[in-house]
PDB file of C-alpha atoms in Angstrom:
ATOM      1  CA  MET A 284     103.099  75.281 130.736  1.00 48.00           C
ATOM      2  CA  ALA A 285     101.155  72.779 129.458  1.00 55.00           C
ATOM      3  CA  ASN A 286     100.227  73.287 125.799  1.00 68.00           C
ATOM      4  CA  PRO A 287      96.390  72.725 125.050  1.00 68.00           C
ATOM      5  CA  SER A 288      96.828  72.013 121.342  1.00 79.00           C
ATOM      6  CA  LEU A 289      98.828  68.834 122.301  1.00 88.00           C
ATOM      7  CA  PRO A 290      97.050  65.534 122.950  1.00 89.00           C
ATOM      8  CA  LEU A 291      96.766  64.706 126.566  1.00 93.00           C
ATOM      9  CA  VAL A 292      98.126  61.135 127.727  1.00 96.00           C
ATOM     10  CA  LEU A 293      97.195  60.153 131.086  1.00 96.00           C
ATOM     11  CA  VAL A 294     100.278  58.117 133.051  1.00 97.00           C
ATOM     12  CA  ARG A 295      99.317  55.514 135.101  1.00 96.00           C
ATOM     13  CA  ARG A 296     101.740  53.727 137.701  1.00 96.00           C
ATOM     14  CA  LEU A 297     101.141  50.400 138.425  1.00 96.00           C
ATOM     15  CA  GLY A 298     104.395  49.638 140.575  1.00 96.00           C
ATOM     16  CA  ARG A 299     105.303  46.077 140.940  1.00 96.00           C
ATOM     17  CA  VAL A 300     102.736  43.807 139.713  1.00 96.00           C
ATOM     18  CA  GLY A 301     101.997  40.614 138.343  1.00 95.00           C
ATOM     19  CA  TYR A 302     102.247  40.013 134.278  1.00 94.00           C
ATOM     20  CA  LYS A 303      98.759  38.578 134.434  1.00 94.00           C
ATOM     21  CA  ASP A 304      97.070  41.723 136.338  1.00 96.00           C
ATOM     22  CA  ALA A 305      98.780  44.065 134.314  1.00 95.00           C
ATOM     23  CA  LEU A 306      97.684  42.273 131.067  1.00 94.00           C
ATOM     24  CA  GLN A 307      94.092  42.136 132.100  1.00 95.00           C
ATOM     25  CA  THR A 308      94.516  45.970 132.807  1.00 96.00           C
ATOM     26  CA  GLN A 309      95.414  46.918 129.331  1.00 95.00           C
ATOM     27  CA  GLN A 310      93.107  44.537 128.069  1.00 94.00           C
ATOM     28  CA  THR A 311      89.946  46.216 129.740  1.00 95.00           C
ATOM     29  CA  TRP A 312      91.550  49.795 128.782  1.00 95.00           C
ATOM     30  CA  MET A 313      92.164  48.959 125.394  1.00 95.00           C
ATOM     31  CA  LYS A 314      88.988  46.977 124.748  1.00 94.00           C
ATOM     32  CA  SER A 315      86.956  50.063 126.064  1.00 93.00           C
ATOM     33  CA  ILE A 316      88.426  52.476 123.679  1.00 93.00           C
ATOM     34  CA  VAL A 317      87.846  49.844 120.374  1.00 93.00           C
ATOM     35  CA  SER A 318      84.349  49.466 122.255  1.00 90.00           C
ATOM     36  CA  HIS A 319      83.668  53.223 122.052  1.00 86.00           C
ATOM     37  CA  LEU A 320      85.240  53.499 118.408  1.00 86.00           C
ATOM     38  CA  SER A 321      82.863  50.585 117.197  1.00 82.00           C
ATOM     39  CA  GLN A 322      79.606  52.824 117.917  1.00 76.00           C
ATOM     40  CA  GLU A 323      78.689  54.546 114.920  1.00 55.00           C
ATOM     41  CA  GLU A 324      79.309  58.354 114.749  1.00 58.00           C
ATOM     42  CA  GLY A 325      76.682  59.857 116.366  1.00 55.00           C
ATOM     43  CA  SER A 326      75.432  57.344 118.483  1.00 58.00           C
ATOM     44  CA  ARG A 327      78.335  56.969 120.948  1.00 56.00           C
ATOM     45  CA  GLU A 328      77.135  57.184 124.732  1.00 63.00           C
ATOM     46  CA  GLY A 329      79.635  59.019 126.924  1.00 62.00           C
ATOM     47  CA  ALA A 330      83.420  60.139 126.547  1.00 67.00           C
ATOM     48  CA  CYS A 331      86.146  58.034 124.921  1.00 75.00           C
ATOM     49  CA  PRO A 332      88.372  56.477 127.436  1.00 83.00           C
ATOM     50  CA  GLN A 333      91.571  58.621 127.938  1.00 92.00           C
ATOM     51  CA  ASP A 334      95.078  57.860 125.910  1.00 96.00           C
ATOM     52  CA  THR A 335      97.090  56.020 128.502  1.00 97.00           C
ATOM     53  CA  VAL A 336     100.653  54.992 129.277  1.00 98.00           C
ATOM     54  CA  PHE A 337     100.826  51.989 131.901  1.00 97.00           C
ATOM     55  CA  LEU A 338     104.377  52.282 133.870  1.00 98.00           C
ATOM     56  CA  CYS A 339     105.132  49.120 136.049  1.00 98.00           C
ATOM     57  CA  GLU A 340     107.434  46.897 137.263  1.00 98.00           C
ATOM     58  CA  HIS A 341     107.048  42.766 136.939  1.00 97.00           C
ATOM     59  CA  ASP A 342     107.690  40.134 139.140  1.00 96.00           C
ATOM     60  CA  PRO A 343     109.939  37.395 137.036  1.00 97.00           C
ATOM     61  CA  VAL A 344     108.214  36.038 134.255  1.00 96.00           C
ATOM     62  CA  TYR A 345     108.709  34.911 130.651  1.00 94.00           C
ATOM     63  CA  THR A 346     106.546  35.683 127.632  1.00 90.00           C
ATOM     64  CA  ASN A 347     106.299  34.610 124.148  1.00 85.00           C
ATOM     65  CA  GLY A 348     104.942  36.285 121.372  1.00 76.00           C
ATOM     66  CA  ARG A 349     102.255  35.127 118.605  1.00 65.00           C
ATOM     67  CA  ARG A 350     105.382  33.983 116.313  1.00 58.00           C
ATOM     68  CA  ALA A 351     106.424  31.262 119.168  1.00 55.00           C
ATOM     69  CA  GLN A 352     104.643  28.104 117.278  1.00 59.00           C
ATOM     70  CA  GLY A 353     104.709  24.492 117.918  1.00 59.00           C
ATOM     71  CA  LEU A 354     106.092  24.626 121.262  1.00 67.00           C
ATOM     72  CA  ASP A 355     104.677  22.928 124.650  1.00 77.00           C
ATOM     73  CA  HIS A 356     103.534  25.826 126.745  1.00 77.00           C
ATOM     74  CA  GLU A 357     102.283  23.932 129.702  1.00 86.00           C
ATOM     75  CA  GLN A 358     106.056  22.335 129.665  1.00 89.00           C
ATOM     76  CA  LEU A 359     107.685  25.856 129.397  1.00 87.00           C
ATOM     77  CA  ALA A 360     105.557  27.097 132.436  1.00 89.00           C
ATOM     78  CA  GLN A 361     106.453  24.101 134.715  1.00 93.00           C
ATOM     79  CA  ARG A 362     110.113  24.419 133.743  1.00 92.00           C
ATOM     80  CA  PHE A 363     109.962  28.513 134.440  1.00 93.00           C
ATOM     81  CA  LYS A 364     107.986  27.976 137.548  1.00 94.00           C
ATOM     82  CA  ALA A 365     110.851  25.496 139.159  1.00 96.00           C
ATOM     83  CA  ILE A 366     113.211  28.432 138.785  1.00 96.00           C
ATOM     84  CA  GLY A 367     110.554  30.955 140.448  1.00 96.00           C
ATOM     85  CA  ALA A 368     108.913  32.725 137.215  1.00 96.00           C
ATOM     86  CA  ASP A 369     105.740  32.498 135.203  1.00 94.00           C
ATOM     87  CA  TYR A 370     104.905  32.163 131.947  1.00 93.00           C
ATOM     88  CA  PHE A 371     102.350  33.192 129.435  1.00 88.00           C
ATOM     89  CA  GLN A 372     101.806  33.427 125.809  1.00 85.00           C
ATOM     90  CA  VAL A 373     100.546  36.491 124.300  1.00 80.00           C
ATOM     91  CA  GLU A 374      99.063  38.313 121.398  1.00 73.00           C
ATOM     92  CA  ARG A 375     102.107  40.433 120.805  1.00 73.00           C
ATOM     93  CA  GLY A 376     105.115  40.668 117.864  1.00 63.00           C
ATOM     94  CA  GLY A 377     108.008  38.560 118.648  1.00 69.00           C
ATOM     95  CA  LEU A 378     109.254  35.775 120.551  1.00 78.00           C
ATOM     96  CA  ILE A 379     109.844  34.625 123.904  1.00 85.00           C
ATOM     97  CA  THR A 380     111.362  37.690 126.445  1.00 88.00           C
ATOM     98  CA  PHE A 381     112.160  37.886 130.273  1.00 94.00           C
ATOM     99  CA  HIS A 382     110.204  40.555 132.519  1.00 96.00           C
ATOM    100  CA  GLY A 383     111.396  41.353 135.762  1.00 97.00           C
ATOM    101  CA  PRO A 384     112.603  43.504 138.688  1.00 97.00           C
ATOM    102  CA  GLY A 385     115.027  46.149 137.493  1.00 98.00           C
ATOM    103  CA  GLN A 386     113.156  46.430 134.239  1.00 98.00           C
ATOM    104  CA  LEU A 387     111.374  49.631 133.441  1.00 98.00           C
ATOM    105  CA  VAL A 388     108.074  48.477 131.792  1.00 98.00           C
ATOM    106  CA  CYS A 389     105.741  50.924 129.236  1.00 98.00           C
ATOM    107  CA  TYR A 390     102.686  49.808 128.468  1.00 97.00           C
ATOM    108  CA  PRO A 391     100.969  52.552 126.132  1.00 98.00           C
ATOM    109  CA  VAL A 392      97.148  52.133 125.363  1.00 98.00           C
ATOM    110  CA  LEU A 393      96.500  54.635 122.587  1.00 97.00           C
ATOM    111  CA  ASN A 394      94.158  55.318 119.864  1.00 96.00           C
ATOM    112  CA  LEU A 395      96.714  56.122 117.358  1.00 96.00           C
ATOM    113  CA  HIS A 396      94.035  58.367 115.093  1.00 93.00           C
ATOM    114  CA  HIS A 397      94.650  60.948 117.946  1.00 93.00           C
ATOM    115  CA  PHE A 398      98.166  61.042 116.673  1.00 94.00           C
ATOM    116  CA  ARG A 399      99.069  59.329 113.595  1.00 94.00           C
ATOM    117  CA  PRO A 400      97.021  55.900 112.477  1.00 93.00           C
ATOM    118  CA  SER A 401     100.382  54.116 111.414  1.00 96.00           C
ATOM    119  CA  LEU A 402     101.964  51.014 113.289  1.00 95.00           C
ATOM    120  CA  ARG A 403     105.275  51.669 111.411  1.00 95.00           C
ATOM    121  CA  TRP A 404     105.279  55.617 112.772  1.00 96.00           C
ATOM    122  CA  TYR A 405     104.373  54.074 116.318  1.00 97.00           C
ATOM    123  CA  VAL A 406     107.135  51.764 116.479  1.00 96.00           C
ATOM    124  CA  ASN A 407     109.597  53.940 115.293  1.00 96.00           C
ATOM    125  CA  LEU A 408     108.697  56.801 118.068  1.00 97.00           C
ATOM    126  CA  LEU A 409     108.772  54.356 120.748  1.00 97.00           C
ATOM    127  CA  GLU A 410     112.446  53.441 119.626  1.00 97.00           C
ATOM    128  CA  GLU A 411     113.283  57.087 119.364  1.00 97.00           C
ATOM    129  CA  ALA A 412     112.084  57.528 122.854  1.00 98.00           C
ATOM    130  CA  VAL A 413     114.118  54.764 124.102  1.00 98.00           C
ATOM    131  CA  MET A 414     117.393  55.721 122.499  1.00 98.00           C
ATOM    132  CA  LYS A 415     117.087  59.413 123.542  1.00 98.00           C
ATOM    133  CA  THR A 416     116.193  58.099 127.247  1.00 98.00           C
ATOM    134  CA  CYS A 417     119.919  55.809 127.105  1.00 98.00           C
ATOM    135  CA  GLN A 418     121.719  59.004 125.586  1.00 98.00           C
ATOM    136  CA  THR A 419     120.771  60.510 128.618  1.00 97.00           C
ATOM    137  CA  PHE A 420     123.036  58.379 130.256  1.00 98.00           C
ATOM    138  CA  GLY A 421     125.732  58.400 127.923  1.00 98.00           C
ATOM    139  CA  VAL A 422     124.905  55.081 126.336  1.00 98.00           C
ATOM    140  CA  ASP A 423     124.944  55.182 122.524  1.00 98.00           C
ATOM    141  CA  THR A 424     122.259  52.454 120.917  1.00 98.00           C
ATOM    142  CA  GLN A 425     120.803  52.060 117.631  1.00 97.00           C
ATOM    143  CA  ARG A 426     118.019  50.076 115.746  1.00 96.00           C
ATOM    144  CA  THR A 427     119.009  46.911 113.924  1.00 93.00           C
ATOM    145  CA  PRO A 428     116.927  44.590 111.851  1.00 91.00           C
ATOM    146  CA  ASP A 429     115.886  42.649 114.690  1.00 89.00           C
ATOM    147  CA  THR A 430     113.056  44.077 117.007  1.00 89.00           C
ATOM    148  CA  GLY A 431     114.381  46.168 119.669  1.00 93.00           C
ATOM    149  CA  ILE A 432     117.009  48.689 120.669  1.00 97.00           C
ATOM    150  CA  TRP A 433     120.523  47.293 120.726  1.00 97.00           C
ATOM    151  CA  ARG A 434     124.123  48.198 122.594  1.00 97.00           C
ATOM    152  CA  GLY A 435     126.297  46.631 119.759  1.00 95.00           C
ATOM    153  CA  HIS A 436     125.071  43.121 119.584  1.00 94.00           C
ATOM    154  CA  ASN A 437     123.417  43.453 122.773  1.00 96.00           C
ATOM    155  CA  LYS A 438     119.729  44.188 123.467  1.00 96.00           C
ATOM    156  CA  ILE A 439     119.268  46.721 126.190  1.00 98.00           C
ATOM    157  CA  CYS A 440     115.055  47.043 125.583  1.00 97.00           C
ATOM    158  CA  ALA A 441     112.767  44.257 124.240  1.00 93.00           C
ATOM    159  CA  MET A 442     109.542  45.693 122.413  1.00 92.00           C
ATOM    160  CA  GLY A 443     106.463  44.328 120.941  1.00 89.00           C
ATOM    161  CA  ILE A 444     103.383  45.541 120.276  1.00 90.00           C
ATOM    162  CA  GLN A 445      99.518  44.359 119.539  1.00 90.00           C
ATOM    163  CA  SER A 446      96.679  46.802 117.742  1.00 93.00           C
ATOM    164  CA  THR A 447      93.322  46.578 117.060  1.00 92.00           C
ATOM    165  CA  ARG A 448      91.942  49.296 114.845  1.00 92.00           C
ATOM    166  CA  HIS A 449      94.805  51.298 115.105  1.00 95.00           C
ATOM    167  CA  VAL A 450      94.429  50.808 119.512  1.00 96.00           C
ATOM    168  CA  THR A 451      97.597  49.649 120.702  1.00 96.00           C
ATOM    169  CA  MET A 452      98.637  47.504 123.800  1.00 94.00           C
ATOM    170  CA  HIS A 453     101.596  45.962 125.055  1.00 94.00           C
ATOM    171  CA  GLY A 454     105.021  48.067 124.653  1.00 95.00           C
ATOM    172  CA  LEU A 455     108.612  47.645 125.734  1.00 96.00           C
ATOM    173  CA  ALA A 456     110.972  46.895 128.293  1.00 97.00           C
ATOM    174  CA  LEU A 457     114.145  48.632 129.070  1.00 98.00           C
ATOM    175  CA  ASN A 458     116.385  46.763 131.446  1.00 98.00           C
ATOM    176  CA  CYS A 459     117.419  49.279 133.975  1.00 98.00           C
ATOM    177  CA  ASN A 460     119.426  47.301 136.847  1.00 98.00           C
ATOM    178  CA  THR A 461     117.854  44.234 135.722  1.00 97.00           C
ATOM    179  CA  ASP A 462     119.574  40.747 137.124  1.00 97.00           C
ATOM    180  CA  LEU A 463     120.675  39.355 133.497  1.00 97.00           C
ATOM    181  CA  SER A 464     121.261  35.908 134.561  1.00 96.00           C
ATOM    182  CA  TRP A 465     117.280  35.318 134.184  1.00 95.00           C
ATOM    183  CA  PHE A 466     117.719  35.566 129.966  1.00 94.00           C
ATOM    184  CA  ASN A 467     120.666  32.434 130.593  1.00 93.00           C
ATOM    185  CA  HIS A 468     117.117  30.018 130.797  1.00 90.00           C
ATOM    186  CA  ILE A 469     116.053  31.345 127.300  1.00 85.00           C
ATOM    187  CA  VAL A 470     117.311  32.240 123.952  1.00 77.00           C
ATOM    188  CA  PRO A 471     116.138  36.135 124.465  1.00 70.00           C
ATOM    189  CA  CYS A 472     113.619  37.031 121.469  1.00 64.00           C
ATOM    190  CA  GLY A 473     115.079  33.451 119.589  1.00 63.00           C
ATOM    191  CA  LEU A 474     118.365  35.210 118.371  1.00 63.00           C
ATOM    192  CA  HIS A 475     121.378  33.064 118.438  1.00 71.00           C
ATOM    193  CA  GLY A 476     124.498  34.641 119.139  1.00 78.00           C
ATOM    194  CA  LYS A 477     123.178  37.676 120.662  1.00 86.00           C
ATOM    195  CA  GLY A 478     122.955  38.757 124.144  1.00 93.00           C
ATOM    196  CA  VAL A 479     121.447  41.626 126.456  1.00 96.00           C
ATOM    197  CA  THR A 480     122.740  44.353 128.743  1.00 98.00           C
ATOM    198  CA  SER A 481     121.443  47.058 130.923  1.00 98.00           C
ATOM    199  CA  LEU A 482     122.060  50.780 131.838  1.00 98.00           C
ATOM    200  CA  THR A 483     123.754  49.296 134.885  1.00 98.00           C
ATOM    201  CA  GLU A 484     126.043  47.561 133.088  1.00 98.00           C
ATOM    202  CA  GLU A 485     126.561  50.213 130.514  1.00 98.00           C
ATOM    203  CA  VAL A 486     126.832  52.995 132.846  1.00 98.00           C
ATOM    204  CA  GLY A 487     129.259  51.093 135.083  1.00 98.00           C
ATOM    205  CA  ARG A 488     127.173  51.995 138.022  1.00 98.00           C
ATOM    206  CA  GLU A 489     123.174  51.110 139.520  1.00 98.00           C
ATOM    207  CA  VAL A 490     121.122  52.773 136.970  1.00 98.00           C
ATOM    208  CA  THR A 491     117.424  52.466 138.686  1.00 98.00           C
ATOM    209  CA  ILE A 492     114.243  52.255 137.402  1.00 98.00           C
ATOM    210  CA  GLU A 493     113.227  55.271 139.352  1.00 97.00           C
ATOM    211  CA  GLU A 494     116.278  57.105 137.914  1.00 98.00           C
ATOM    212  CA  ALA A 495     115.424  56.242 134.173  1.00 98.00           C
ATOM    213  CA  THR A 496     111.433  57.103 134.745  1.00 98.00           C
ATOM    214  CA  GLY A 497     111.496  60.574 134.209  1.00 97.00           C
ATOM    215  CA  PRO A 498     114.087  61.004 131.086  1.00 98.00           C
ATOM    216  CA  PHE A 499     112.050  57.896 129.494  1.00 98.00           C
ATOM    217  CA  LEU A 500     108.767  60.267 130.036  1.00 98.00           C
ATOM    218  CA  SER A 501     110.622  63.050 128.721  1.00 97.00           C
ATOM    219  CA  SER A 502     111.330  61.501 125.498  1.00 97.00           C
ATOM    220  CA  LEU A 503     108.212  59.547 124.973  1.00 97.00           C
ATOM    221  CA  ALA A 504     106.545  63.171 125.373  1.00 97.00           C
ATOM    222  CA  GLU A 505     108.371  64.690 123.000  1.00 96.00           C
ATOM    223  CA  ALA A 506     108.544  61.767 120.375  1.00 96.00           C
ATOM    224  CA  LEU A 507     104.564  61.351 120.531  1.00 96.00           C
ATOM    225  CA  ARG A 508     104.169  65.141 120.839  1.00 94.00           C
ATOM    226  CA  CYS A 509     101.837  65.353 123.398  1.00 95.00           C
ATOM    227  CA  GLN A 510     101.470  66.369 127.456  1.00 93.00           C
ATOM    228  CA  LEU A 511     101.720  63.417 130.043  1.00 95.00           C
ATOM    229  CA  VAL A 512      99.933  64.108 132.949  1.00 94.00           C
ATOM    230  CA  ASN A 513     100.381  61.972 136.091  1.00 91.00           C
ATOM    231  CA  GLU A 514      97.587  60.089 137.580  1.00 80.00           C
ATOM    232  CA  SER A 515      97.535  57.604 140.376  1.00 58.00           C
ATOM    233  CA  CYS A 516      96.058  54.484 139.918  1.00 43.00           C
ATOM    234  CA  ALA A 517      93.885  54.871 142.997  1.00 33.00           C
ATOM    235  CA  ASP A 518      92.244  58.067 141.946  1.00 46.00           C
ATOM    236  CA  ASN A 519      89.050  58.383 139.384  1.00 41.00           C
ATOM    237  CA  VAL A 520      89.647  57.699 135.711  1.00 42.00           C
ATOM    238  CA  ARG A 521      89.316  60.667 133.511  1.00 39.00           C
ATOM    239  CA  VAL A 522      88.115  60.949 130.422  1.00 36.00           C
ATOM    240  CA  VAL A 523      88.341  63.341 127.449  1.00 35.00           C
ATOM    241  CA  PRO A 524      85.391  63.867 125.127  1.00 34.00           C
ATOM    242  CA  ASP A 525      85.058  63.344 121.475  1.00 37.00           C
ATOM    243  CA  SER A 526      86.587  65.935 119.288  1.00 34.00           C
TER     244      SER A 526
END
């Protein structure tokens, strides 16, 4: 039974989608929340857009974060295009990583004032949700001084967020049954001497996105202390009034 005292967060499943389209979806949703917050108290019109978690799987793409400086991004785009992948530089933390088929990608667009306005707290809860998801499959993981979630010296989940007025976007990518050979074309997250792994690799059998999604959403709801409500992207967007 739903607990009305817990914040409501919608889950919108984008399916298999290009990175650019998913990025634009996040940006539009984030800007609508920030715009609403920018209006003076008492003069806000309408309701605040609902906190939403976007789930998707990407076509092959390499993305670089805002720490990537002094690179020829056009040359990188041509290089990755030759192997069948897109390339984007985006305003998240971290350096270069790969997204593609077999990854559970989660982009929470949340107004942290509805929860706790702390980016450190937010990153910690995302890490906690991923670690508990991995434990569901018997895979013990850990935090390290480097970003993401790790199994020994191999990263199983990449993370990078962006925040404006404590409204978040970007998020995480958990390797489920990802073709890890895509990572051979880069130094993932700029970390020399470190590798990547997946749930499939660690469990010893194929673990699909579909199989991992349920445990992940349960772990996220527990960590965020919220109600997650599924909503098809084809449906009308629901909003909640200001408190």
